[in-house]
Coordinates of C-alpha atoms in Angstrom, one line a residue:
X1 CA 155.6 146.2 -85.0
X2 CA 158.2 145.2 -87.4
X3 CA 159.7 146.2 -91.2
X4 CA 161.5 143.8 -93.5
X5 CA 163.2 145.6 -95.8
X6 CA 163.6 149.3 -94.6
X7 CA 166.6 149.8 -96.5
X8 CA 165.3 149.5 -99.4
X9 CA 161.7 151.7 -98.1
X10 CA 164.3 154.5 -97.6
X11 CA 165.3 154.8 -101.3
X12 CA 161.9 154.9 -102.9
X13 CA 161.2 157.4 -100.6
X14 CA 164.1 159.9 -101.7
X15 CA 162.6 159.5 -105.1
X16 CA 158.9 159.1 -105.1
X17 CA 155.8 158.4 -102.8
X18 CA 155.5 154.1 -101.8
X19 CA 153.4 151.9 -103.4
X20 CA 151.4 149.8 -100.7
X21 CA 149.0 146.8 -100.6
X22 CA 146.6 145.5 -97.9
X23 CA 144.9 142.3 -98.6
X24 CA 141.9 140.4 -96.9
X25 CA 140.3 137.2 -97.4
X26 CA 136.9 137.7 -97.5
X27 CA 135.3 134.7 -95.5
X28 CA 134.0 135.4 -91.8
X29 CA 132.5 138.7 -91.2
X30 CA 134.8 141.5 -90.1
X31 CA 135.4 142.6 -86.4
X32 CA 136.4 145.8 -84.6
X33 CA 140.1 144.5 -84.7
X34 CA 140.3 145.1 -88.5
X35 CA 140.4 148.7 -86.9
X36 CA 143.7 148.2 -86.3
X37 CA 145.0 147.8 -90.1
X38 CA 142.5 150.8 -90.7
X39 CA 144.5 153.4 -88.8
X40 CA 146.9 152.8 -90.3
X41 CA 146.1 152.5 -94.0
X42 CA 144.9 156.1 -92.5
X43 CA 148.6 156.7 -91.7
X44 CA 149.9 156.1 -95.3
X45 CA 147.7 158.0 -96.8
X46 CA 148.7 160.8 -95.0
X47 CA 151.9 160.1 -95.7
X48 CA 151.3 160.5 -99.1
X49 CA 151.0 156.5 -100.3
X50 CA 149.2 155.2 -102.7
X51 CA 147.4 152.5 -101.2
X52 CA 145.5 149.7 -102.6
X53 CA 143.0 147.3 -100.8
X54 CA 142.7 143.7 -102.2
X55 CA 139.7 141.8 -101.6
X56 CA 140.8 138.0 -101.6
X57 CA 138.3 135.7 -103.0
X58 CA 139.6 133.5 -104.1
X59 CA 142.4 133.3 -101.1
X60 CA 139.1 133.1 -99.4
X61 CA 137.6 129.7 -101.1
X62 CA 141.3 127.9 -100.9
X63 CA 141.4 128.8 -97.1
X64 CA 139.8 125.3 -96.4
X65 CA 136.8 126.7 -98.3
X66 CA 135.9 129.0 -95.6
X67 CA 133.8 130.9 -98.3
X68 CA 131.8 128.8 -100.1
X69 CA 131.9 129.3 -103.7
X70 CA 128.4 130.4 -104.2
X71 CA 128.4 132.8 -101.6
X72 CA 131.9 133.8 -103.0
X73 CA 130.4 137.3 -104.9
X74 CA 128.1 138.2 -102.1
X75 CA 130.6 138.2 -99.3
X76 CA 133.4 139.9 -101.4
X77 CA 130.7 142.4 -101.7
X78 CA 129.6 142.9 -98.2
X79 CA 133.2 143.5 -97.8
X80 CA 133.7 146.2 -100.1
X81 CA 130.6 147.9 -98.2
X82 CA 131.9 147.5 -94.7
X83 CA 135.4 148.2 -95.4
X84 CA 134.4 151.6 -97.0
X85 CA 131.8 152.3 -93.4
X86 CA 135.0 151.3 -91.4
X87 CA 137.2 154.2 -93.2
X88 CA 134.5 156.5 -93.6
X89 CA 133.8 156.2 -89.5
X90 CA 137.3 157.0 -88.6
X91 CA 138.1 159.8 -91.3
X92 CA 139.7 158.3 -94.9
X93 CA 138.9 160.0 -97.8
X94 CA 137.7 156.9 -100.1
X95 CA 138.6 158.9 -103.3
X96 CA 142.8 158.1 -102.1
X97 CA 142.1 154.1 -102.3
X98 CA 142.2 152.2 -105.3
X99 CA 139.8 148.6 -104.3
X100 CA 140.8 145.5 -106.5
X101 CA 139.1 142.1 -106.3
X102 CA 141.7 139.4 -106.3
X103 CA 139.2 137.5 -109.0
X104 CA 140.1 140.5 -111.1
X105 CA 143.3 139.2 -112.2
X106 CA 143.9 136.1 -110.4
X107 CA 142.2 134.0 -113.6
X108 CA 144.2 135.9 -115.6
X109 CA 146.3 133.7 -118.7
X110 CA 149.5 134.8 -117.0
X111 CA 148.8 134.9 -113.2
X112 CA 147.8 131.4 -114.2
X113 CA 150.9 130.1 -115.9
X114 CA 152.7 132.0 -112.9
X115 CA 150.8 130.3 -110.2
X116 CA 152.4 127.0 -112.5
X117 CA 155.8 128.5 -112.3
X118 CA 156.0 128.6 -108.9
X119 CA 154.3 125.6 -108.0
X120 CA 157.7 123.8 -110.1
X121 CA 159.7 125.8 -107.3
X122 CA 158.1 125.8 -104.0
X123 CA 158.9 122.5 -101.7
X124 CA 155.5 121.3 -100.0
X125 CA 157.5 122.0 -96.8
X126 CA 158.0 125.5 -97.7
X127 CA 153.8 125.8 -98.6
X128 CA 152.8 124.7 -95.4
X129 CA 155.5 126.5 -93.2
X130 CA 154.2 129.3 -95.1
X131 CA 150.6 129.0 -94.3
X132 CA 151.0 128.1 -90.9
X133 CA 149.8 131.4 -89.1
X134 CA 147.1 132.0 -91.2
X135 CA 145.7 128.6 -93.5
X136 CA 143.5 126.7 -91.4
X137 CA 145.2 123.5 -90.5
X138 CA 143.4 120.8 -90.6
X139 CA 144.3 116.9 -90.2
X140 CA 144.6 116.5 -93.9
X141 CA 145.6 119.7 -95.2
X142 CA 143.9 120.2 -98.8
X143 CA 145.9 120.9 -101.8
X144 CA 144.4 124.5 -102.1
X145 CA 145.8 125.4 -98.4
X146 CA 149.6 124.7 -100.2
X147 CA 148.5 127.1 -103.3
X148 CA 147.6 130.4 -100.9
X149 CA 150.8 131.4 -100.2
X150 CA 152.2 131.2 -103.7
X151 CA 148.9 133.5 -104.7
X152 CA 149.8 136.1 -101.9
X153 CA 153.2 136.5 -103.1
X154 CA 152.2 137.1 -106.9
X155 CA 149.6 139.5 -105.9
X156 CA 152.6 141.8 -105.1
X157 CA 154.0 141.8 -108.5
X158 CA 150.7 141.8 -110.6
X159 CA 148.9 144.8 -108.2
X160 CA 152.2 146.7 -108.9
X161 CA 153.5 147.5 -105.3
X162 CA 156.8 148.2 -103.7
X163 CA 155.2 147.5 -99.8
X164 CA 152.9 145.0 -98.6
X165 CA 151.1 145.5 -94.9
X166 CA 150.0 142.5 -93.2
X167 CA 149.5 141.5 -89.5
X168 CA 152.6 140.3 -87.9
X169 CA 150.8 136.4 -88.5
X170 CA 151.4 137.0 -92.1
X171 CA 155.4 136.8 -91.6
X172 CA 156.0 133.5 -92.9
X173 CA 154.3 134.4 -95.9
X174 CA 156.1 137.5 -96.1
X175 CA 159.6 135.7 -95.9
X176 CA 158.3 132.8 -98.5
X177 CA 157.7 135.7 -100.9
X178 CA 160.4 137.3 -100.6
X179 CA 162.6 134.3 -101.3
X180 CA 160.7 132.8 -104.2
X181 CA 159.1 136.0 -106.2
X182 CA 162.9 137.2 -107.0
X183 CA 163.0 132.9 -108.7
X184 CA 160.3 133.9 -111.2
X185 CA 162.9 137.3 -112.3
X186 CA 160.7 139.4 -110.1
X187 CA 161.6 142.7 -107.4
X188 CA 161.4 141.2 -103.5
X189 CA 159.2 143.6 -102.0
X190 CA 158.8 145.4 -98.6
X191 CA 157.1 143.9 -96.0
X192 CA 155.0 145.7 -93.4
X193 CA 153.1 144.2 -90.0
X194 CA 151.0 145.7 -87.6
X195 CA 150.7 143.5 -84.1
X196 CA 148.0 141.2 -83.4
X197 CA 145.0 142.5 -81.3
X198 CA 144.3 139.9 -78.7
X199 CA 140.9 139.2 -78.4
X200 CA 138.0 140.0 -75.5
X201 CA 138.9 136.0 -74.2
X202 CA 142.8 136.9 -74.4
X203 CA 143.6 135.0 -77.4
X204 CA 144.0 136.7 -80.5
X205 CA 140.7 137.8 -81.7
X206 CA 139.3 135.8 -84.3
X207 CA 136.1 135.9 -86.8
X208 CA 135.3 132.5 -86.2
X209 CA 135.9 132.6 -82.2
X210 CA 132.0 134.5 -81.5
X211 CA 133.2 135.3 -77.6
X212 CA 136.3 136.5 -78.8
X213 CA 135.1 139.1 -81.2
X214 CA 132.9 142.0 -81.6
X215 CA 130.8 142.3 -85.2
X216 CA 130.8 145.6 -86.8
X217 CA 127.3 145.3 -86.7
X218 CA 126.5 144.1 -83.6
X219 CA 123.4 145.8 -81.3
X220 CA 124.5 148.1 -78.5
X221 CA 123.0 146.0 -76.0
X222 CA 125.8 142.7 -77.8
X223 CA 128.8 144.9 -77.2
X224 CA 127.8 145.5 -73.6
X225 CA 127.2 141.8 -73.0
X226 CA 130.6 140.9 -74.9
X227 CA 132.4 143.6 -72.8
X228 CA 130.7 142.6 -70.1
X229 CA 131.7 139.0 -70.3
X230 CA 135.6 140.0 -71.5
X231 CA 138.2 138.9 -69.6
X232 CA 140.1 142.0 -67.3
X233 CA 141.4 141.0 -64.4
X234 CA 142.1 143.9 -62.2
X235 CA 145.4 144.9 -62.5
X236 CA 146.2 141.8 -64.8
X237 CA 148.0 143.5 -68.3
X238 CA 148.8 140.4 -70.1
X239 CA 146.8 138.9 -72.6
X240 CA 143.9 141.6 -71.4
X241 CA 141.9 141.8 -74.8
X242 CA 140.1 145.7 -73.3
X243 CA 143.5 147.2 -72.9
X244 CA 144.7 146.1 -75.9
X245 CA 141.8 147.5 -78.2
X246 CA 142.4 150.8 -76.4
X247 CA 146.0 150.6 -77.0
X248 CA 146.0 149.5 -80.8
X249 CA 142.7 150.8 -81.9
X250 CA 141.1 153.6 -80.0
X251 CA 144.4 155.5 -79.0
X252 CA 146.3 155.5 -82.7
X253 CA 142.8 157.1 -84.1
X254 CA 141.8 159.6 -81.3
X255 CA 145.0 160.3 -79.6
X256 CA 143.5 160.1 -76.3
X257 CA 141.2 157.8 -73.6
X258 CA 139.1 159.6 -71.6
X259 CA 137.7 157.1 -68.4
X260 CA 134.5 157.6 -67.7
X261 CA 133.6 157.2 -64.1
X262 CA 131.3 158.4 -61.4
X263 CA 132.9 161.5 -59.3
X264 CA 132.8 159.6 -55.7
X265 CA 135.0 157.8 -58.1
X266 CA 137.5 160.4 -58.7
X267 CA 135.3 161.7 -62.2
X268 CA 136.2 161.4 -65.9
X269 CA 140.0 161.4 -66.7
X270 CA 141.9 161.9 -69.4
X271 CA 144.7 160.0 -70.8
X272 CA 146.9 161.0 -73.7
X273 CA 149.5 158.5 -73.4
X274 CA 148.6 154.9 -73.2
X275 CA 151.4 153.8 -70.5
X276 CA 149.9 156.2 -68.1
X277 CA 146.5 154.4 -68.5
X278 CA 148.8 151.2 -67.9
X279 CA 150.4 151.7 -64.8
X280 CA 147.5 153.3 -63.2
X281 CA 145.3 149.9 -64.0
X282 CA 148.4 147.7 -62.9
X283 CA 148.9 150.0 -59.6
X284 CA 144.4 149.0 -59.8
X285 CA 143.8 153.0 -59.9
X286 CA 141.4 152.3 -63.1
X287 CA 138.5 149.4 -62.5
X288 CA 138.2 147.0 -64.8
X289 CA 133.9 147.9 -64.7
X290 CA 134.8 151.8 -65.5
X291 CA 137.3 150.9 -67.6
X292 CA 135.2 148.3 -69.8
X293 CA 131.9 151.3 -70.1
X294 CA 134.5 153.9 -71.4
X295 CA 135.5 151.2 -74.0
X296 CA 131.8 150.7 -74.7
X297 CA 131.1 154.6 -75.4
X298 CA 134.2 155.4 -77.8
X299 CA 133.3 151.9 -79.8
X300 CA 129.7 152.9 -80.2
X301 CA 130.6 156.1 -81.6
X302 CA 132.7 154.6 -84.1
X303 CA 130.3 151.8 -85.1
X304 CA 127.1 154.1 -85.0
X305 CA 127.8 155.5 -88.5
X306 CA 128.6 151.5 -90.0
X307 CA 125.4 150.5 -88.4
X308 CA 123.4 153.3 -90.0
X309 CA 124.8 152.6 -93.1
X310 CA 123.7 148.8 -92.7
X311 CA 120.3 149.9 -91.6
X312 CA 119.2 150.3 -95.1
X313 CA 116.9 147.3 -96.9
X314 CA 119.4 146.6 -99.5
X315 CA 122.6 146.3 -97.4
X316 CA 120.3 143.9 -94.7
X317 CA 118.9 142.1 -97.4
X318 CA 123.2 141.9 -98.9
X319 CA 124.5 140.3 -95.0
X320 CA 121.6 138.1 -94.5
X321 CA 122.4 136.9 -98.1
X322 CA 126.3 136.9 -97.8
X323 CA 126.4 135.0 -94.3
X324 CA 122.9 132.7 -94.3
X325 CA 121.8 131.6 -91.0
X326 CA 122.2 127.8 -91.2
X327 CA 119.2 125.4 -90.7
X328 CA 120.8 123.0 -88.3
X329 CA 124.1 123.6 -86.6
X330 CA 127.1 122.0 -87.7
X331 CA 129.4 120.4 -85.4
X332 CA 130.8 123.0 -82.6
X333 CA 128.3 125.3 -83.1
X334 CA 124.9 126.6 -81.1
X335 CA 121.4 125.2 -82.0
X336 CA 119.5 127.7 -84.1
X337 CA 115.8 128.1 -83.8
X338 CA 115.0 126.1 -87.1
X339 CA 117.5 123.3 -86.3
X340 CA 115.4 120.0 -85.0
X341 CA 115.8 118.0 -82.8
X342 CA 118.3 121.0 -81.1
X343 CA 121.7 120.5 -80.7
X344 CA 123.2 119.8 -77.5
X345 CA 127.0 120.4 -78.6
X346 CA 130.0 121.3 -75.7
X347 CA 130.3 124.7 -77.0
X348 CA 127.0 125.9 -75.5
X349 CA 128.3 125.7 -72.2
X350 CA 130.0 128.9 -70.6
X351 CA 133.2 127.3 -69.1
X352 CA 135.9 129.8 -67.9
X353 CA 139.2 129.5 -65.3
X354 CA 138.3 130.9 -62.4
X355 CA 140.4 131.7 -59.1
X356 CA 139.1 130.9 -55.5
X357 CA 139.4 134.6 -54.1
X358 CA 137.8 133.9 -50.8
X359 CA 135.9 130.5 -49.2
X360 CA 133.9 130.3 -46.2
X361 CA 131.8 127.8 -44.3
X362 CA 128.2 128.7 -45.1
X363 CA 126.1 129.7 -42.7
X364 CA 123.7 127.6 -42.6
X365 CA 125.2 124.6 -44.0
X366 CA 127.8 122.2 -42.3
X367 CA 128.5 120.2 -45.6
X368 CA 129.0 123.5 -48.1
X369 CA 131.6 126.5 -49.1
X370 CA 130.5 129.4 -50.1
X371 CA 133.5 131.1 -52.1
X372 CA 133.9 134.4 -53.9
X373 CA 135.4 133.5 -57.5
X374 CA 137.3 135.9 -59.9
X375 CA 136.2 134.6 -63.8
X376 CA 137.3 137.9 -65.3
X377 CA 134.2 140.3 -64.6
X378 CA 134.2 143.3 -63.2
X379 CA 132.7 141.6 -59.6
X380 CA 133.6 138.3 -58.6
X381 CA 130.6 135.5 -58.7
X382 CA 129.3 133.8 -55.3
X383 CA 129.6 130.6 -55.8
X384 CA 128.1 127.8 -53.4
X385 CA 130.1 124.0 -53.5
X386 CA 129.9 120.5 -51.5
X387 CA 133.1 120.4 -50.6
X388 CA 133.4 120.5 -47.1
X389 CA 134.1 116.9 -46.6
X390 CA 136.4 116.9 -49.5
X391 CA 138.4 119.3 -50.0
X392 CA 140.0 121.3 -47.0
X393 CA 139.5 125.2 -46.9
X394 CA 142.6 126.1 -47.6
X395 CA 143.4 123.8 -50.8
X396 CA 140.4 126.1 -52.4
X397 CA 142.4 129.6 -51.3
X398 CA 144.0 130.7 -54.4
X399 CA 143.5 127.9 -56.6
X400 CA 142.6 127.9 -60.2
X401 CA 139.3 126.0 -60.6
X402 CA 137.0 125.4 -63.7
X403 CA 134.1 126.9 -63.5
X404 CA 130.2 126.0 -65.5
X405 CA 129.3 130.2 -65.7
X406 CA 126.0 130.2 -67.9
X407 CA 123.6 128.0 -65.1
X408 CA 120.9 129.7 -64.3
X409 CA 121.7 130.9 -61.1
X410 CA 120.3 129.2 -57.6
X411 CA 119.8 129.6 -53.9
X412 CA 121.5 127.2 -51.9
X413 CA 119.9 127.0 -48.3
X414 CA 118.9 131.2 -48.8
X415 CA 122.7 132.0 -50.7
X416 CA 122.4 132.3 -54.1
X417 CA 125.5 130.5 -56.3
X418 CA 126.2 131.8 -59.7
X419 CA 128.1 129.2 -61.0
X420 CA 129.5 125.5 -60.6
X421 CA 132.8 124.4 -60.0
X422 CA 133.3 121.2 -62.0
X423 CA 135.0 118.4 -60.2
X424 CA 136.5 115.1 -60.7
X425 CA 134.6 112.1 -58.7
X426 CA 135.8 108.5 -58.2
X427 CA 133.7 105.4 -59.0
X428 CA 133.9 103.2 -56.2
X429 CA 133.4 104.2 -52.2
X430 CA 134.8 105.8 -50.1
X431 CA 134.1 108.7 -52.9
X432 CA 136.8 110.9 -53.6
X433 CA 136.4 114.4 -55.3
X434 CA 139.2 116.9 -56.8
X435 CA 138.1 120.2 -58.5
X436 CA 139.6 119.9 -62.1
X437 CA 143.3 122.1 -62.5
X438 CA 143.6 124.4 -65.7
X439 CA 146.5 124.4 -67.0
X440 CA 149.6 125.9 -65.1
X441 CA 149.7 129.5 -66.0
X442 CA 146.3 130.5 -67.2
X443 CA 144.8 133.6 -66.3
X444 CA 140.7 134.0 -64.3
X445 CA 138.3 134.3 -67.1
X446 CA 140.1 131.8 -70.0
X447 CA 137.8 130.2 -72.0
X448 CA 137.7 126.3 -71.2
X449 CA 136.2 124.1 -74.7
X450 CA 136.3 120.6 -75.6
X451 CA 138.1 119.6 -79.1
X452 CA 136.6 120.7 -81.7
X453 CA 133.7 122.8 -80.5
X454 CA 136.5 125.9 -80.2
X455 CA 133.7 128.3 -82.0
X456 CA 130.7 128.0 -81.0
X457 CA 128.7 130.5 -79.0
X458 CA 127.9 129.6 -75.2
X459 CA 123.8 130.2 -74.5
X460 CA 123.3 133.1 -72.6
X461 CA 121.6 131.1 -69.5
X462 CA 121.3 127.5 -70.2
X463 CA 117.5 126.7 -69.6
X464 CA 116.9 124.2 -66.5
X465 CA 114.0 122.5 -68.5
X466 CA 116.0 121.4 -71.4
X467 CA 118.7 120.2 -69.4
X468 CA 121.3 120.5 -71.8
X469 CA 124.2 120.9 -69.0
X470 CA 122.4 117.3 -67.9
X471 CA 123.3 115.8 -71.2
X472 CA 126.2 116.7 -71.9
X473 CA 127.7 115.9 -68.5
X474 CA 126.7 112.4 -68.9
X475 CA 129.4 112.0 -71.4
X476 CA 132.2 113.9 -69.0
X477 CA 135.0 111.6 -68.3
X478 CA 138.4 111.7 -66.8
X479 CA 140.9 109.9 -68.9
X480 CA 143.7 106.8 -67.7
X481 CA 145.7 110.0 -68.1
X482 CA 143.7 112.3 -65.7
X483 CA 142.8 114.3 -68.7
X484 CA 138.8 115.6 -68.2
X485 CA 137.0 114.5 -71.4
X486 CA 133.9 114.4 -73.1
X487 CA 133.8 111.5 -75.6
X488 CA 136.9 110.9 -75.5
X489 CA 137.4 114.8 -76.6
X490 CA 139.7 116.7 -74.5
X491 CA 139.0 120.0 -71.9
X492 CA 141.2 122.8 -73.4
X493 CA 142.2 126.5 -73.1
X494 CA 144.8 128.0 -75.3
X495 CA 147.7 126.8 -73.1
X496 CA 146.6 123.1 -73.0
X497 CA 144.3 120.3 -71.3
X498 CA 142.4 120.1 -68.0
X499 CA 143.0 117.4 -65.5
X500 CA 142.7 116.3 -62.2
X501 CA 145.5 115.1 -59.8
X502 CA 145.1 111.4 -59.1
X503 CA 141.2 110.4 -60.2
X504 CA 141.9 108.3 -63.3
X505 CA 138.6 106.8 -65.0
X506 CA 136.3 109.4 -63.0
X507 CA 133.3 111.1 -63.5
X508 CA 133.1 114.9 -63.5
X509 CA 130.0 116.9 -62.1

């Protein structure tokens, strides 16, 4: 996506092949977006570059202890096996690659002295700014997070490379390195950046947001489930994680993409240019359901060799040791079978932005509407809402709403309802009801979460007997600023807070 130092790059290439490195902090499990840098590493090797892959184990610990010290060695071994399996899956010869662990040289006397030398030059402001998009941001930052960009800058010198390759989210660290390495008497390096692939929910694909990513070892049924829930609104090519995955992963690897579909819908179609596929999707020639099914088939072909490699007892044991199942869920995470009592946290609710496509009166109930609501799935959901006496039909049509999607479907006077429109209600009489409003600019299917509980995975379906929603809903309130909250924590999308128009202090149901 971007190159810093292109003139220097061209000058080196006139004399010899480029030496380049790509680093990855050994934190959460690598996911399918890692195929983006892997396919580019394949390109570098084909071009004759000398490529080093750095397993940045020390960085993993410094980044807000995302990898606890006692798990550092295990996670680094896991990364080494899984990255090598990915590269083999796309046909990259491993003998051309050099693999290095950060702690192999970052604990040496020379490197440590350079860390101290650098810390005497770098301001707190510059260190914080450099790590803003990479290091986890917390209310009270740890000193370790401020050290992180400096170590990454020094890696360029100690790995003896001409260039560093990384995601465009690393740009501030790269410009930090360009500014400070010459202060230590070291050469300024070239920096190459690949684009960040949106996750399936539309935001950046992240190891910490379970719904946004497909793990390299996910079972086929998990891949199907996650793709089914992925945001892929008909005709919408913005923040479309499924299309982005095709553009940045599948096309570069295969130079083509086949949309699989039944003969009655036109049969299979092979695209040799991504732009043609995007145009057909925008014009709704290609259906989201067919697109998802085709991605599922292509992705499983990439993942099958990796799954097979990790099917041996040794690597199964390594995987479970490096990422142990917690005996008790942390705040923001779904409880496990072993957690007693079961954690009832907001991340267990699958709440999404929905767009109301149609509103009709229920044929057998005067107080009920039957709505068709798009939540970013292949087909809209049918939802029954008791809003007839509170919200005129024309105010619901085409508006964005907030929908609870993982309730057990329930028949309401003969019509099955596949979700619940969340609304604010006044405390006193006469009762007033207003549907909650997502922030302007949201797309159907975007995840709505409670502040501080972004990373948990929703239940597949809420079990009525456990009353998870009812227990959480008891603490749903509207603030004095008309913001929807749970225990004074805001309901959010990536664009801001969820609110209502006027019912401050009201309840939410």
